[in-house]
GROMACS .gro file of C-alpha atoms in nm:
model
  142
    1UNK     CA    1   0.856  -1.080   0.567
    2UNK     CA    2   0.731  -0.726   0.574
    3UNK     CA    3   0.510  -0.558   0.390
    4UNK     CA    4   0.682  -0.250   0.339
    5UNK     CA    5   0.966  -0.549   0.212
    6UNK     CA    6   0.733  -0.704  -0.034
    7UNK     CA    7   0.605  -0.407  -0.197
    8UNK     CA    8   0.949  -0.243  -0.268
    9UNK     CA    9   1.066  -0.567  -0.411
   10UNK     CA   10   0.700  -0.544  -0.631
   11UNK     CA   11   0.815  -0.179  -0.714
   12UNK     CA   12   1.177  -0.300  -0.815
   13UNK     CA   13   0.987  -0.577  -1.019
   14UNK     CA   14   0.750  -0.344  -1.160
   15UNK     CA   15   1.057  -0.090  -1.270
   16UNK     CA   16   1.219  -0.386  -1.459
   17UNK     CA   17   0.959  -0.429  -1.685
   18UNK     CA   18   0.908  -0.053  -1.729
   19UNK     CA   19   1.258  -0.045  -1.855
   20UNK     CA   20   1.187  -0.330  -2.109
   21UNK     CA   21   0.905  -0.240  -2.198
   22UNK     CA   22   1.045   0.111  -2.262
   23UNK     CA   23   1.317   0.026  -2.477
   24UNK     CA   24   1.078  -0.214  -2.687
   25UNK     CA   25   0.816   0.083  -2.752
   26UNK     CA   26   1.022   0.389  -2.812
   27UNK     CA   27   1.174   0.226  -3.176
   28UNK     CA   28   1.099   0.515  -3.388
   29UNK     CA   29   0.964   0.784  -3.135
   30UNK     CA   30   1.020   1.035  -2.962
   31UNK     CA   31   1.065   1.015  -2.616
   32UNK     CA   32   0.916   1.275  -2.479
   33UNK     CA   33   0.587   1.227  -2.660
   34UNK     CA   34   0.603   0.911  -2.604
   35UNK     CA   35   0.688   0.971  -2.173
   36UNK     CA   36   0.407   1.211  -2.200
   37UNK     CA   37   0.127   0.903  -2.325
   38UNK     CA   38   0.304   0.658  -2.047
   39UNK     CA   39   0.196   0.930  -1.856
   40UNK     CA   40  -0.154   0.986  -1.915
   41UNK     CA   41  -0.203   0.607  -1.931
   42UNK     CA   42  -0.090   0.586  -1.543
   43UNK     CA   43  -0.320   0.870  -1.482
   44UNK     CA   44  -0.594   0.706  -1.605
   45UNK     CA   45  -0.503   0.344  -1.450
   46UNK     CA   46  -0.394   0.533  -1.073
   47UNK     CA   47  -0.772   0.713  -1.082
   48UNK     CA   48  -0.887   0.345  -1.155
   49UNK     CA   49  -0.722   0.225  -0.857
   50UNK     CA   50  -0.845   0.482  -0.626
   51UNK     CA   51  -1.182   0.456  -0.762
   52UNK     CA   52  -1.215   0.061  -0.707
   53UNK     CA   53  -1.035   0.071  -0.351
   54UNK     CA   54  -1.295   0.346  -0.224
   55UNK     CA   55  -1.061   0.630  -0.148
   56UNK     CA   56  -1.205   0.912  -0.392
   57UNK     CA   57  -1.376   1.068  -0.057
   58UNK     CA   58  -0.961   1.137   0.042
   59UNK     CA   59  -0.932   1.381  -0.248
   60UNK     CA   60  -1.075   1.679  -0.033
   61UNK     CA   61  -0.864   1.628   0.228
   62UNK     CA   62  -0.534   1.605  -0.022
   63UNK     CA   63  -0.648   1.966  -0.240
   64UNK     CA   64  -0.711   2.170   0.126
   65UNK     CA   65  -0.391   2.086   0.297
   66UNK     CA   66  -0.187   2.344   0.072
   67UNK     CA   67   0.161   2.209   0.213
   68UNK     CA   68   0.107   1.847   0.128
   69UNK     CA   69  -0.010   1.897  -0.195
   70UNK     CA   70   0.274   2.146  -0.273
   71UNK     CA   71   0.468   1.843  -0.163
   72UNK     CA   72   0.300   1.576  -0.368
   73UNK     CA   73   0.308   1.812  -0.678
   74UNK     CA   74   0.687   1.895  -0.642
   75UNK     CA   75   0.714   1.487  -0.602
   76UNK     CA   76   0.463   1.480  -0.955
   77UNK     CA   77   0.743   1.729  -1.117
   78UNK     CA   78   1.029   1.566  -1.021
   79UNK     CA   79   0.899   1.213  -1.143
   80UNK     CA   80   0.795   1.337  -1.483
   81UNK     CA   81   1.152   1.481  -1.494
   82UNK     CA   82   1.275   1.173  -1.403
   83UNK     CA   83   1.082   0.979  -1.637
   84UNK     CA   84   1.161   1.212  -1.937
   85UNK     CA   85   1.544   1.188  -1.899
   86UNK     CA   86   1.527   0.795  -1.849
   87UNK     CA   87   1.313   0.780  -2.164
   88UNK     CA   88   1.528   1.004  -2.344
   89UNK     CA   89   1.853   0.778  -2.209
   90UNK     CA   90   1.675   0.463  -2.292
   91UNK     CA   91   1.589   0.615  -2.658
   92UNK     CA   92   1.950   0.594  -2.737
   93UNK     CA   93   2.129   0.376  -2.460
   94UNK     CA   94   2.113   0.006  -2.356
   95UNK     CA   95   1.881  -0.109  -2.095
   96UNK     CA   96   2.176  -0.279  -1.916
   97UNK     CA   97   2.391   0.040  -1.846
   98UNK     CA   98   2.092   0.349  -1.835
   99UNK     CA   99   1.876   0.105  -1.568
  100UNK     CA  100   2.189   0.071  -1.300
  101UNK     CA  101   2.305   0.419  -1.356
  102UNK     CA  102   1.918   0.504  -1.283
  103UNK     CA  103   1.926   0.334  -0.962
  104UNK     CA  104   2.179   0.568  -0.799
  105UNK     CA  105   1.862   0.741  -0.757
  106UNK     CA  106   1.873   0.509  -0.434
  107UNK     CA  107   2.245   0.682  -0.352
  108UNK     CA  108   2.088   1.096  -0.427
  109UNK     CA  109   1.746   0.980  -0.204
  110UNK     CA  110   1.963   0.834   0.105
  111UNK     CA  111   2.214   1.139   0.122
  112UNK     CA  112   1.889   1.368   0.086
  113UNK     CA  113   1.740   1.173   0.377
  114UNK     CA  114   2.014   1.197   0.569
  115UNK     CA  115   2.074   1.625   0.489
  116UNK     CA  116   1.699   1.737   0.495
  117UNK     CA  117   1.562   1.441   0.721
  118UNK     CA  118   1.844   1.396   0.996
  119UNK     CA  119   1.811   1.034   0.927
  120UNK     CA  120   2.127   0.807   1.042
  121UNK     CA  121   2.270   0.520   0.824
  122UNK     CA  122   2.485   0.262   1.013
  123UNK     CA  123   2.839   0.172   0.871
  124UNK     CA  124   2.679  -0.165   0.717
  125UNK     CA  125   2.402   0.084   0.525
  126UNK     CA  126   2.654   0.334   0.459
  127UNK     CA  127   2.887   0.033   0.293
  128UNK     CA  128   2.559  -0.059   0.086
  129UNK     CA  129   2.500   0.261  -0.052
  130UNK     CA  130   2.876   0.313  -0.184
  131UNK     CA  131   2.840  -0.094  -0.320
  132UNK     CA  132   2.548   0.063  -0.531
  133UNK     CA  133   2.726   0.352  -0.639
  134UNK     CA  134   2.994   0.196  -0.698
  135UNK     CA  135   2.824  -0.094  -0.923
  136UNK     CA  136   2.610   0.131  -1.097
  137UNK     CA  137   2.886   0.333  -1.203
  138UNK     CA  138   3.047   0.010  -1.300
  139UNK     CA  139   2.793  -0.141  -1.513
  140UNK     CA  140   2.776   0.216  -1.690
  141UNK     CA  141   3.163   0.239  -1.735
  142UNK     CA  142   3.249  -0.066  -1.833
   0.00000   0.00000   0.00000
């Protein structure tokens, strides 16, 4: 299996349990305060990471090349927006309907590839991608 394979299906893990864990903590606050701890808390445990796997001397490198950190700070933005709508749609909705309708995110990030990227999809991938939209829209709907 490949690694690029097992750590997506890590990530997809990982996301479950943010969604659970989500729903279970934001009983009684607000979700936006409570996005903005979440945040700070994987601040402080990403640091941690980069601190015990020795790649603090890459910082430099990331701060002078002004186009890639434009990049990864328009990628920072657009998570933290992400993250403050799915809290707020968690707040009030159930897990089982805001987590699929989340995951069209995979639908928005292929057609993006595909218009700013040039990247191809085959028939099979393009028949995956509507399957997705068309479940998640499913699961919301119905």
């Amino acid at each position: 299996m490949s690694s690029w394979l097992i750590y997506a299906l890590l990530s997809a893990l990982s996301a479950a349990f943010v969604s659970i864990f989500a729903k279970m903590g934001l009983a009684g606050l607000d979700s936006s305060a409570a996005t903005a701890v979440r945040g700070v808390i994987m601040a402080i445990f990403l640091i941690a990471v980069m601190l015990v796997q020795g790649h603090a001397a890459q910082l430099p490198e990331i701060f002078a090349d002004r186009k890639a950190l434009a990049f990864v700070a328009l990628s920072g933005i657009a998570g933290a927006t992400s993250w403050l709508f799915y809290f707020m749609a968690l707040k009030t909705g159930d897990v089982s309907r805001v987590a699929p309708v989340d995951k069209l995110s995979v639908v928005f990030a292929v057609l993006l590839a595909m218009l700013i990227f040039h990247e191809e999809v085959s028939l099979a991938h393009g028949i995956g991608i509507f399957l997705i939209a068309l479940g998640s829209l499913m699961l919301a709907i119905f």
